[in-house]
Coordinates of C-alpha atoms in Angstrom, one line a residue:
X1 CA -76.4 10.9 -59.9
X2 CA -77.7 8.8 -62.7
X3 CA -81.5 9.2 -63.5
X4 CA -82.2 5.8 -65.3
X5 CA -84.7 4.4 -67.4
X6 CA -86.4 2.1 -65.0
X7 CA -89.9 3.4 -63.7
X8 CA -88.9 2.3 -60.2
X9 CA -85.6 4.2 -60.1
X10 CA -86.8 7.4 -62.1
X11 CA -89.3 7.2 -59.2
X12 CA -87.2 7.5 -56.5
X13 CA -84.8 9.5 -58.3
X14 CA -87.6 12.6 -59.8
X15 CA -88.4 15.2 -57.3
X16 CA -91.2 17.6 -57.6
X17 CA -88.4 20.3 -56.3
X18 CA -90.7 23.6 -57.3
X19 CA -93.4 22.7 -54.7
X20 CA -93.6 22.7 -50.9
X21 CA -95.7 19.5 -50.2
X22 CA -97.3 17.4 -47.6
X23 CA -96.7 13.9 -48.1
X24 CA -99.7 12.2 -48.7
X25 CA -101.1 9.7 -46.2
X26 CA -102.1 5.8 -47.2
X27 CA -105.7 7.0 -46.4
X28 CA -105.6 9.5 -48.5
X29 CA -103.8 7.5 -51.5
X30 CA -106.9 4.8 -51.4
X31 CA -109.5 7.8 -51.6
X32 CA -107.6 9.3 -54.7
X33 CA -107.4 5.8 -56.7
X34 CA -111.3 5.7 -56.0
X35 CA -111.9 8.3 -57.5
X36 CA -109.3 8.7 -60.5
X37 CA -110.3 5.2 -61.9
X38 CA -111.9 4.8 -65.0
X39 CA -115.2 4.7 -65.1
X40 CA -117.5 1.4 -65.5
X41 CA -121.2 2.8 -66.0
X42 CA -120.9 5.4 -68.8
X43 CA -124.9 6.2 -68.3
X44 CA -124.2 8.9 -65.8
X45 CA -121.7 11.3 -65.6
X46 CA -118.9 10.4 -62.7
X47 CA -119.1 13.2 -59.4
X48 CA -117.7 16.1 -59.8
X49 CA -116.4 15.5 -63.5
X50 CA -118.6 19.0 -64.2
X51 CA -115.7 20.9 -62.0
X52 CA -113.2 20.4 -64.1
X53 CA -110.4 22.0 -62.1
X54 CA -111.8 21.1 -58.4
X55 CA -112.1 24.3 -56.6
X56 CA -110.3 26.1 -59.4
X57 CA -113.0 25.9 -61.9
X58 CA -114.6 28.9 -63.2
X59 CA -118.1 29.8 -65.0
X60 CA -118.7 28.7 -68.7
X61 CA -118.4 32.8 -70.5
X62 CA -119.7 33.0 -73.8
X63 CA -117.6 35.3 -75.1
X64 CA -113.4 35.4 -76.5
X65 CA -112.4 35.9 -72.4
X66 CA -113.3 32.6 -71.4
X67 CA -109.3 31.8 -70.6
X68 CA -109.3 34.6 -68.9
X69 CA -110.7 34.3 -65.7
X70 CA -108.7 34.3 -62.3
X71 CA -108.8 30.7 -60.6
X72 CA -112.3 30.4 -58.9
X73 CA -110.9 30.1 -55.1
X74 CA -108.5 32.8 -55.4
X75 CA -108.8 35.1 -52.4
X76 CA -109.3 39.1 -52.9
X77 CA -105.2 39.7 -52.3
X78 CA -104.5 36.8 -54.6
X79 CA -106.9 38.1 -57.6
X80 CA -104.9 42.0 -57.2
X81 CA -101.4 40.2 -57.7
X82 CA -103.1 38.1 -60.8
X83 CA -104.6 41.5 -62.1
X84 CA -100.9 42.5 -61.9
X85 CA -99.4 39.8 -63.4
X86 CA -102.0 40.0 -66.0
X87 CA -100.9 43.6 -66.6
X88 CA -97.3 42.2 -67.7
X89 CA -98.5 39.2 -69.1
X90 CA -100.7 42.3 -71.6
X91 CA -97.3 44.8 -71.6
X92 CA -96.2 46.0 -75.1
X93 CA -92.2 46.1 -74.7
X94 CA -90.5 48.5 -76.3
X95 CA -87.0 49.2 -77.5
X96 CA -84.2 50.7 -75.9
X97 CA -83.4 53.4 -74.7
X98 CA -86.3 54.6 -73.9
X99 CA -87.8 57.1 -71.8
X100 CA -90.8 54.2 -70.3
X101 CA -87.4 52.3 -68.1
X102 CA -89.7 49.6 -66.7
X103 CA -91.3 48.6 -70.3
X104 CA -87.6 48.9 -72.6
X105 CA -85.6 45.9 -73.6
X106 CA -87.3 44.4 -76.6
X107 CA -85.3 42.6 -78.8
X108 CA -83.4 43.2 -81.1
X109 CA -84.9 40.5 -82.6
X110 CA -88.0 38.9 -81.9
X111 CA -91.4 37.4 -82.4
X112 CA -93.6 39.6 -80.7
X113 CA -93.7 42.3 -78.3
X114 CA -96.3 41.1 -75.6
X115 CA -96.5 37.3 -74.3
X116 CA -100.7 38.1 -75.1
X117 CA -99.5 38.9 -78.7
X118 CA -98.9 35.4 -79.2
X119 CA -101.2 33.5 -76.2
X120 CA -104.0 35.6 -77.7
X121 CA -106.7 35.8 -75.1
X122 CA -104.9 33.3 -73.2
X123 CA -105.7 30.9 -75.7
X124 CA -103.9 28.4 -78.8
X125 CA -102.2 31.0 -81.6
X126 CA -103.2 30.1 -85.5
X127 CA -100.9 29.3 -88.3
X128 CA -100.8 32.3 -91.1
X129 CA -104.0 33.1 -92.9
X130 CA -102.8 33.3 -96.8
X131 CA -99.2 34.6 -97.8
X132 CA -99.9 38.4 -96.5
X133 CA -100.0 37.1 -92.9
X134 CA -97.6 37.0 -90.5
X135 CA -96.5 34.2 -88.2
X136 CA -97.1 35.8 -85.2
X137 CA -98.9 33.1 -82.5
X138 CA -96.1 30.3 -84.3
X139 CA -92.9 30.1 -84.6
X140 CA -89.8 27.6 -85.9
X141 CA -87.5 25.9 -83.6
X142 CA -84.1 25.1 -84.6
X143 CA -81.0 23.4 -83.5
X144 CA -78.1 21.4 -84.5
X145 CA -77.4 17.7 -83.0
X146 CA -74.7 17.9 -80.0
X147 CA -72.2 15.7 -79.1
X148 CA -72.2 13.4 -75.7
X149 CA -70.2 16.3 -74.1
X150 CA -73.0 18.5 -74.8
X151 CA -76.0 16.3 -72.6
X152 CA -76.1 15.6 -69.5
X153 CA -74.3 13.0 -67.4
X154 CA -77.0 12.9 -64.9
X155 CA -80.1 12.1 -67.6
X156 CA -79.3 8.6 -69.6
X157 CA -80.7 8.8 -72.7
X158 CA -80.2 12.8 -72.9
X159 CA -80.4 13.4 -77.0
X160 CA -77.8 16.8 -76.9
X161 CA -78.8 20.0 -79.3
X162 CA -76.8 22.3 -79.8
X163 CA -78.3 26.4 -80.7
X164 CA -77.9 26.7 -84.5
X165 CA -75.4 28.8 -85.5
X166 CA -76.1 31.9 -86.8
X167 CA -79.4 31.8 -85.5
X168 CA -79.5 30.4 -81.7
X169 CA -82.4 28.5 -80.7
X170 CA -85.5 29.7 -82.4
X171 CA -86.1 31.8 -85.9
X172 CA -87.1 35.3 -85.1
X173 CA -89.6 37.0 -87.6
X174 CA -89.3 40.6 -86.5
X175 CA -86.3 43.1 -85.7
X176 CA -85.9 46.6 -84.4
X177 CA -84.8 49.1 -86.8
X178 CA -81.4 48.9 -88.0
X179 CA -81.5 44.7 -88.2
X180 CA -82.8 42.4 -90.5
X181 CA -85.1 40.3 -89.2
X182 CA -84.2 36.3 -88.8
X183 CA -86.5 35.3 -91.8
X184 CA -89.5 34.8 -92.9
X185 CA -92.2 31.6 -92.6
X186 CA -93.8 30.4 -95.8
X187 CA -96.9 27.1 -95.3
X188 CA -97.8 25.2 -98.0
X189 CA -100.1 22.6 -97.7
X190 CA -100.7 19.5 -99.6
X191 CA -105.1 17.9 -99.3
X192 CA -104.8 14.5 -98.5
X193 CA -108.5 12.7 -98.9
X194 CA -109.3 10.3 -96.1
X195 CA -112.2 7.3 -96.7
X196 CA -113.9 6.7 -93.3
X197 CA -117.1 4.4 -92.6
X198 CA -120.6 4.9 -93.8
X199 CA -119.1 6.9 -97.0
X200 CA -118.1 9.7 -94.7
X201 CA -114.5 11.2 -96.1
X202 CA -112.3 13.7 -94.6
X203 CA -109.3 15.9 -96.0
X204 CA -106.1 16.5 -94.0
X205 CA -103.9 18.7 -95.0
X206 CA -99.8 18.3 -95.0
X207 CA -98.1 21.2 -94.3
X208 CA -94.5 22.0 -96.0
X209 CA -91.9 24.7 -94.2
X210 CA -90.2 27.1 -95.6
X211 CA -87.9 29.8 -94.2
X212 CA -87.6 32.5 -96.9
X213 CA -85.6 35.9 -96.6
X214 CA -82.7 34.4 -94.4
X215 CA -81.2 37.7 -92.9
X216 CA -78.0 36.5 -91.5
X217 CA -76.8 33.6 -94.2
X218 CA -77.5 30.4 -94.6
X219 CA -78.7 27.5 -92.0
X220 CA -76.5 25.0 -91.1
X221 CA -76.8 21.7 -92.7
X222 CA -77.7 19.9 -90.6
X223 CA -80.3 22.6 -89.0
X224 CA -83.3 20.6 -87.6
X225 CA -86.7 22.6 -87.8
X226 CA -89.9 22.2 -85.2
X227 CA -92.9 24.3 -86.4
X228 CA -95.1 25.5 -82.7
X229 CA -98.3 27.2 -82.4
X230 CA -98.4 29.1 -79.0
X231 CA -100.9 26.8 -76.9
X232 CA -103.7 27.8 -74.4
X233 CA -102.5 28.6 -70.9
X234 CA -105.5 27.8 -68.9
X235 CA -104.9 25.4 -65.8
X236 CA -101.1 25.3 -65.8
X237 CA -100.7 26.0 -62.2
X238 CA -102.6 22.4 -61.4
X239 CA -100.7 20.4 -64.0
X240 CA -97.6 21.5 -62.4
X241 CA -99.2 20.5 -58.7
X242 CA -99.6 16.8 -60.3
X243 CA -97.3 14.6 -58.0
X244 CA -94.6 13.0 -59.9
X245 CA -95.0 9.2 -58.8
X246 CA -98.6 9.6 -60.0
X247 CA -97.2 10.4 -63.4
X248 CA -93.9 7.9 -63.7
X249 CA -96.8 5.4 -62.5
X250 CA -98.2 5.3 -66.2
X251 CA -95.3 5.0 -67.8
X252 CA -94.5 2.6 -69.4
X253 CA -91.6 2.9 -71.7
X254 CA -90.6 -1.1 -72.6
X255 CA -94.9 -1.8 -73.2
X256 CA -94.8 -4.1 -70.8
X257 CA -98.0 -4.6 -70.4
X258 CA -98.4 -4.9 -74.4
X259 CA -101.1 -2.4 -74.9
X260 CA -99.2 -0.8 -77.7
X261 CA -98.6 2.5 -75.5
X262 CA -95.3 2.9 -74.0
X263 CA -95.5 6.4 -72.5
X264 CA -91.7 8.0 -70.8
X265 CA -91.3 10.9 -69.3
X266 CA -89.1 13.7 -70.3
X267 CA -86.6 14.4 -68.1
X268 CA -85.1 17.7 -68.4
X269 CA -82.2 20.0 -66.7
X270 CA -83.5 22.8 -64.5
X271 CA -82.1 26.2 -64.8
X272 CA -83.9 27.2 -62.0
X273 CA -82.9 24.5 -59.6
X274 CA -80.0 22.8 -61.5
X275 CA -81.0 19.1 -61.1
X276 CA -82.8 17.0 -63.7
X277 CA -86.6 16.9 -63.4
X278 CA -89.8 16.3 -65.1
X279 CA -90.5 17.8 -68.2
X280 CA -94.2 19.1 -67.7
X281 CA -94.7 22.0 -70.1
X282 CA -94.4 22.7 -73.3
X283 CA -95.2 20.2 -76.8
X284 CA -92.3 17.7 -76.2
X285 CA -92.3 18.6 -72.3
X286 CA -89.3 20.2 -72.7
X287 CA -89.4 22.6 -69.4
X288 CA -90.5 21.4 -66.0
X289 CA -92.1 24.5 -64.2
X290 CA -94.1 27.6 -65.2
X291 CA -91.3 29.8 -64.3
X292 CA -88.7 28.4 -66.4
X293 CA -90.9 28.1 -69.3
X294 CA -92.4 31.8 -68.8
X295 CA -88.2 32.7 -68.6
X296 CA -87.3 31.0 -71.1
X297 CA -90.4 32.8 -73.8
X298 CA -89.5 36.1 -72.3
X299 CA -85.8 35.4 -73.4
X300 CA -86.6 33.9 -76.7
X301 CA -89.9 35.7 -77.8
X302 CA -89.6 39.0 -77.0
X303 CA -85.8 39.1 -76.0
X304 CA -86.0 40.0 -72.4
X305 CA -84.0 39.4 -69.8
X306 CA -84.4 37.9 -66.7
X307 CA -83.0 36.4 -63.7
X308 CA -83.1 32.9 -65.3
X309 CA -81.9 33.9 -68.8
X310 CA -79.6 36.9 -68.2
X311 CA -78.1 37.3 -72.4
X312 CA -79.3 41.1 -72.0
X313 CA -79.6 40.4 -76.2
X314 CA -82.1 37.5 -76.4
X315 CA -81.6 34.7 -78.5
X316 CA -78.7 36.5 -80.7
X317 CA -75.9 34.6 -81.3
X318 CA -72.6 35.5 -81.2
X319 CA -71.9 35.7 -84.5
X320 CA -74.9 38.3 -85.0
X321 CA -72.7 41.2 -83.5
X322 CA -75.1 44.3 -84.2
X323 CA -77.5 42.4 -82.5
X324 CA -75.0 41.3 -79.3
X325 CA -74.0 45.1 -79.2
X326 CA -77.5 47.0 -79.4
X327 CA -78.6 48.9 -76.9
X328 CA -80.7 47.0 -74.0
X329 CA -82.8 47.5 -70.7
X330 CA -80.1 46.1 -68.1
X331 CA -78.8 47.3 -65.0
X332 CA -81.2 50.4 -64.6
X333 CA -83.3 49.4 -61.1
X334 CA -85.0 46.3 -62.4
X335 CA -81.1 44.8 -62.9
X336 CA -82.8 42.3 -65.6
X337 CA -85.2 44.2 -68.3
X338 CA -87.7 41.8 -66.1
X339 CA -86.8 41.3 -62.5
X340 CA -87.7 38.4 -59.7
X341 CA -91.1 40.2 -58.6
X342 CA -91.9 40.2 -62.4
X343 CA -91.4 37.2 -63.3
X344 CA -93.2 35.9 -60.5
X345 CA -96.1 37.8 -61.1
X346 CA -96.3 36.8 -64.8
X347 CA -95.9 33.0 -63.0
X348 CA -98.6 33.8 -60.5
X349 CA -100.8 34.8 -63.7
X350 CA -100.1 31.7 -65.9
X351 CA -100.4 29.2 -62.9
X352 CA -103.9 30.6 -62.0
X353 CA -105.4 30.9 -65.6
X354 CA -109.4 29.1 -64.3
X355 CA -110.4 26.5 -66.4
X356 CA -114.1 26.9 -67.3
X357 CA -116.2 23.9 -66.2
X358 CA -118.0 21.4 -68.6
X359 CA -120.7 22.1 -70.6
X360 CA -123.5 19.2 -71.2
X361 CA -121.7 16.2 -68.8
X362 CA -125.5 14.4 -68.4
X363 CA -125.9 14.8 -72.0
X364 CA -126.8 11.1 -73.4
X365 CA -125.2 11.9 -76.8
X366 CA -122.2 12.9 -75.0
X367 CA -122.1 10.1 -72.2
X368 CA -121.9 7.8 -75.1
X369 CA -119.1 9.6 -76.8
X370 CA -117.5 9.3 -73.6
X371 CA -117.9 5.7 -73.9
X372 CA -116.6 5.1 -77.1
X373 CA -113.5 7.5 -75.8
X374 CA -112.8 5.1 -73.1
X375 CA -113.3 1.9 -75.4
X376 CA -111.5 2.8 -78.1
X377 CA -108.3 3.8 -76.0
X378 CA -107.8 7.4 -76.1
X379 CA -107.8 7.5 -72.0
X380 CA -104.4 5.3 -72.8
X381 CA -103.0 8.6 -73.0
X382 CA -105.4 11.2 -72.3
X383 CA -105.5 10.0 -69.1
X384 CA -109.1 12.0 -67.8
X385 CA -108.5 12.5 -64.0
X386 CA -105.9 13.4 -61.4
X387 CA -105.2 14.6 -57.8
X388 CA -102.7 17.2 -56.9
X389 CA -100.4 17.3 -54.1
X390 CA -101.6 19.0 -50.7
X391 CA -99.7 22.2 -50.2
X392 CA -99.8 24.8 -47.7
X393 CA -98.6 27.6 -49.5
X394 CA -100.3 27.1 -52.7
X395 CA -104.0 26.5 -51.1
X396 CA -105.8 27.1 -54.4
X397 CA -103.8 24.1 -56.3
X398 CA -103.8 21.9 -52.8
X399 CA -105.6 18.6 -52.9
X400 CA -107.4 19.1 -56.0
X401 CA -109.6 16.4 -58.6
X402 CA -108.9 17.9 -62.0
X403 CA -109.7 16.4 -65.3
X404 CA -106.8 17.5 -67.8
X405 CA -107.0 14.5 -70.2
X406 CA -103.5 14.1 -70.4
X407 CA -100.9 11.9 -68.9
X408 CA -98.3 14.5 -69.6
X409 CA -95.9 11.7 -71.0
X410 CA -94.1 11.7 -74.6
X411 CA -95.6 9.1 -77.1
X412 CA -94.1 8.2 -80.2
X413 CA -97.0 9.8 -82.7
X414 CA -96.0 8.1 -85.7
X415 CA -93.8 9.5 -88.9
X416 CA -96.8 11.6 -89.9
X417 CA -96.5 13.8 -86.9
X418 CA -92.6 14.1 -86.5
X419 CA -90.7 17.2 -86.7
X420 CA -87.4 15.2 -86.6
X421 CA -85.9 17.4 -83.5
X422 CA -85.4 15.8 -80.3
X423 CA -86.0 17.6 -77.1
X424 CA -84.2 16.5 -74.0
X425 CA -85.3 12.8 -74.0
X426 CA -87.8 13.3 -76.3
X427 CA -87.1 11.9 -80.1
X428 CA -88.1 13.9 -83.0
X429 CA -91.5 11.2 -82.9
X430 CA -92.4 11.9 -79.8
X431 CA -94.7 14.5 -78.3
X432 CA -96.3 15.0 -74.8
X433 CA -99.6 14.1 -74.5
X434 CA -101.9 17.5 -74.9
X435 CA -104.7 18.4 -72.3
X436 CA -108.0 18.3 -73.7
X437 CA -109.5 20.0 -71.3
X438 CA -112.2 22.9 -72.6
X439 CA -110.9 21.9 -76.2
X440 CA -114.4 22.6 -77.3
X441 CA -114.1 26.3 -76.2
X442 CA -110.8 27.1 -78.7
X443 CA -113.3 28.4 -81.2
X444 CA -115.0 30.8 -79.0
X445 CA -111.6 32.1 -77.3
X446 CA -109.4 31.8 -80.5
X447 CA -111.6 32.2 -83.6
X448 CA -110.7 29.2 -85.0
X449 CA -110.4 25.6 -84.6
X450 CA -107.0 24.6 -85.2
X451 CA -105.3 21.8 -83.2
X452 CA -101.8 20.0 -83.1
X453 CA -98.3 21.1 -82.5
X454 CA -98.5 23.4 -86.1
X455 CA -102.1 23.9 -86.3
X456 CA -102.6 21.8 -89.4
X457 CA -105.6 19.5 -87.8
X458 CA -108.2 22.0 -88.9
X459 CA -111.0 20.1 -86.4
X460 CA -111.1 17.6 -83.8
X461 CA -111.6 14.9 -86.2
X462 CA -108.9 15.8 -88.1
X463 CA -106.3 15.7 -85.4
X464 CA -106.9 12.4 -84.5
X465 CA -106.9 11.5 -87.8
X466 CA -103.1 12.9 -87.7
X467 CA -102.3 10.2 -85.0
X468 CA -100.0 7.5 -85.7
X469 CA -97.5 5.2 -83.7
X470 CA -98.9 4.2 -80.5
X471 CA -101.8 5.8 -81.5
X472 CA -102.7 4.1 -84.7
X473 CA -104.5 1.4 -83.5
X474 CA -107.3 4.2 -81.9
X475 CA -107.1 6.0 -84.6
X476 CA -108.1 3.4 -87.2
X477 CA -111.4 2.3 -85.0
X478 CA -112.2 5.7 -85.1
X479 CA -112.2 5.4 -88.7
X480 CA -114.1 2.2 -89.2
X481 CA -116.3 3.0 -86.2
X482 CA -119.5 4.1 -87.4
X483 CA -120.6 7.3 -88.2
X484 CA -122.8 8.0 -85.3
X485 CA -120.0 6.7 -82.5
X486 CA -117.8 9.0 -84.2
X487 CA -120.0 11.8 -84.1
X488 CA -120.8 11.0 -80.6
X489 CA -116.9 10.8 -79.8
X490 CA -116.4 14.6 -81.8
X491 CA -119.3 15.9 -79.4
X492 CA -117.9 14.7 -76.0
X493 CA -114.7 16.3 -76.7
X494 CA -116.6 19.3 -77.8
X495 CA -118.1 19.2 -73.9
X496 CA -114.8 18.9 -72.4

């Protein structure tokens, strides 16, 4: 099976294998392109645009726990098994052996002991604060290119990567006693002064990597690093409901229609179901459900094991044998330091994260940001609205109008913004579009207000002053625009 490049065929080809739908009906196609299309009077806000996640939205908290929240339509059984999941989600690992069997298993090498250590309150992680600080919430990627024997038949334009060496897919920053840790993360930044209209000015600022304190010899030479902040984990459940054809229908990879934005999805293997599919999650889309991607951190975070990614070691390589031979959590009565019911309470948990509804929609300052949102072209990609599929086992994502802002397609961002290390199908210039929604909350759940892939966009304005490629068109209105319809445009993102 050949998944090709063609919208039509990758349409027909591209299943959304995790979910148990209903097909939807021609009826109710028409209803859902009424109201998913962009809006023409931007003097009111459009119905229901204040429930942000349908039936799923929860109150606005003013307080750090407003990620936190179980999905607003979860029944009483549902909200005990999130509670649950929550609990493991929270659960500091520890190493083996140890006397507290269902929590042993960590590492040996890691970056943090708890997924909440690095999603902290549920929300984006922070670069280091000064040289005394540790990386925690962010962490380096690495890999080596592959050869064409090391892709995938089935997915054309598969870029192969191959684990690094001596130190497998991702640079640990901690270690159990007894091992070195991987290394150490070092951020410089360089201020780069930015004229905009009206004799406003703005300062990006370009960060520079550097892995320091290398504990099992050098990187390979051709070692290709991606610097990732954890991101917020609020709505993932209803992204993942999104039907596929209703994504492949904005893409547009050959800009055909000569807009400048050529959107493509990722298309990625499945562990899980061993087929290719849609890459959904993650910055460069590079894992198509919850539960892979929640496997897949376990494995390479904290160095657990689980049904998906059995290595009872983590991410150790082979040639890190102290590591390979430690002691570890397996085969007690879990069989995998996390088993099945675990992991799908950890996935129960992350899919029903609530997302908080909007603040201020029928705000006139923020009706005409939304405007100059929509006029400028950021909805090119941020696409505002979708409908999920109907599903009758999954009746609190079923049928749902939720306003993500994303199109969940890679774009080429410009040289500004590449890291240089492809992903699947995604080139080392591209990166999936982010949601925006309750972007204006970060500071209240995370303490800070940093945005992009590494967290170098210190503000709003700054990150889509970091756009490039497809995006430099928008971003250059927005810095000619004037002042005022760029504050307006910072304030209705604030709102969403």
């Amino acid at each position: 099976m050949a998944v090709l490049a063609a919208t039509p065929s990758l349409s027909a080809e591209l299943q959304d294998l995790h979910l148990n739908i209903t097909p939807r009906t021609d009826d109710e196609r028409a209803r859902i392109a009424v109201v998913t299309a962009p809006p023409q009077d931007f003097s009111t806000p459009q119905p229901f645009e204040d429930l942000t996640a349908g039936a799923a939205t929860v109150r606005v908290r003013n307080d750090a726990d407003a990620f936190s929240q179980p999905s607003g339509n979860l029944s009483f059984d549902q909200e005990l098994d999130f509670k649950v999941g929550n609990g493991l989600f929270k659960k500091i690992w520890v190493s083996s052996p140890s006397s507290t069997l269902a929590s042993d298993g960590l590492g040996p090498l890691y970056n943090a002991r708890s997924c909440q250590r690095c999603h902290i309150k549920d929300g984006r992680g922070h670069t280091p604060n000064g040289p005394d600080d540790n990386a925690i919430s962010m962490f380096l990627r690495v890999s080596i290119p592959g050869t064409q024997e090391d892709g995938y038949a089935e997915i054309e334009d598969y870029i192969a990567t191959l684990p690094e060496p001596n130190y497998g897919g991702q640079m640990q920053d901690f270690a159990l006693a007894g091992h070195p840790a991987e290394y150490r993360l070092d951020i410089s930044y360089e201020e780069i002064p930015i004229e905009l209209s009206d004799g406003e000015t703005a300062t990006l600022r370009r960060p520079t990597y550097q892995v320091v304190d290398l504990g099992y010899g050098p990187l390979h030479p051709d070692a290709m690093l991606s610097p990732r902040v954890a991101p917020q984990m609020i709505g993932l459940g209803l992204l993942e409901a999104i039907p596929v054809e209703d994504l492949l229908v904005k893409a547009d990879p050959d800009d055909a229609d000569g807009d400048g934005i050529s959107g493509r999805p990722n298309i990625v293997w499945s562990v899980e179901y061993g087929a290719p599919m849609m890459g959904r999650f993650g910055y460069k889309a590079g894992m198509p459900t919850i539960m892979e991607q929640s496997a897949a951190a376990f494995a390479g975070d904290i160095g657990i094991s689980n049904p998906l990614y059995p290595a009872s070691h983590g991410d150790c390589t082979d040639l890190q044998v102290n590591c390979v031979e430690a002691p570890h959590g397996d085969n007690d009565v879990r069989g995998f330091e996390i088993d099945q019911l675990g992991m799908d309470l950890v996935d129960f948990y992350s899919r029903n994260l609530g997302v908080p509804g909007r603040r201020d929609a029928d705000d006139p300052e923020v009706l005409r940001g939304k405007e100059v949102f929509h006029t400028t072209g950021c909805a090119s990609c941020h696409t505002p609205a979708h409908v999920t599929h109907r599903m009758e086992d999954r009746p609190e994502h079923s049928f749902q109008l939720i306003w993500p802002y994303t199109d969940l397609l890679l774009h080429d961002m410009g040289e500004d913004l590449a890291d240089h290390r492809p992903e699947a199908r995604a080139t080392g210039r591209e990166w999936r579009t982010p949601p925006l929604w309750d972007v204006g909350l970060t500071e209240r759940v995370s303490g800070h207000t940093q945005f992009l892939h590494d967290g170098r966009a210190r503000n709003l304005l700054e990150a889509i002053l970091w756009h490039g490629g497809e995006a430099r068109v928008a971003r250059d209105t927005v810095v000619s625009m004037p002042k005022a319809d760029r504050d307006a445009l910072i304030q209705f993102l604030e709102s969403l």
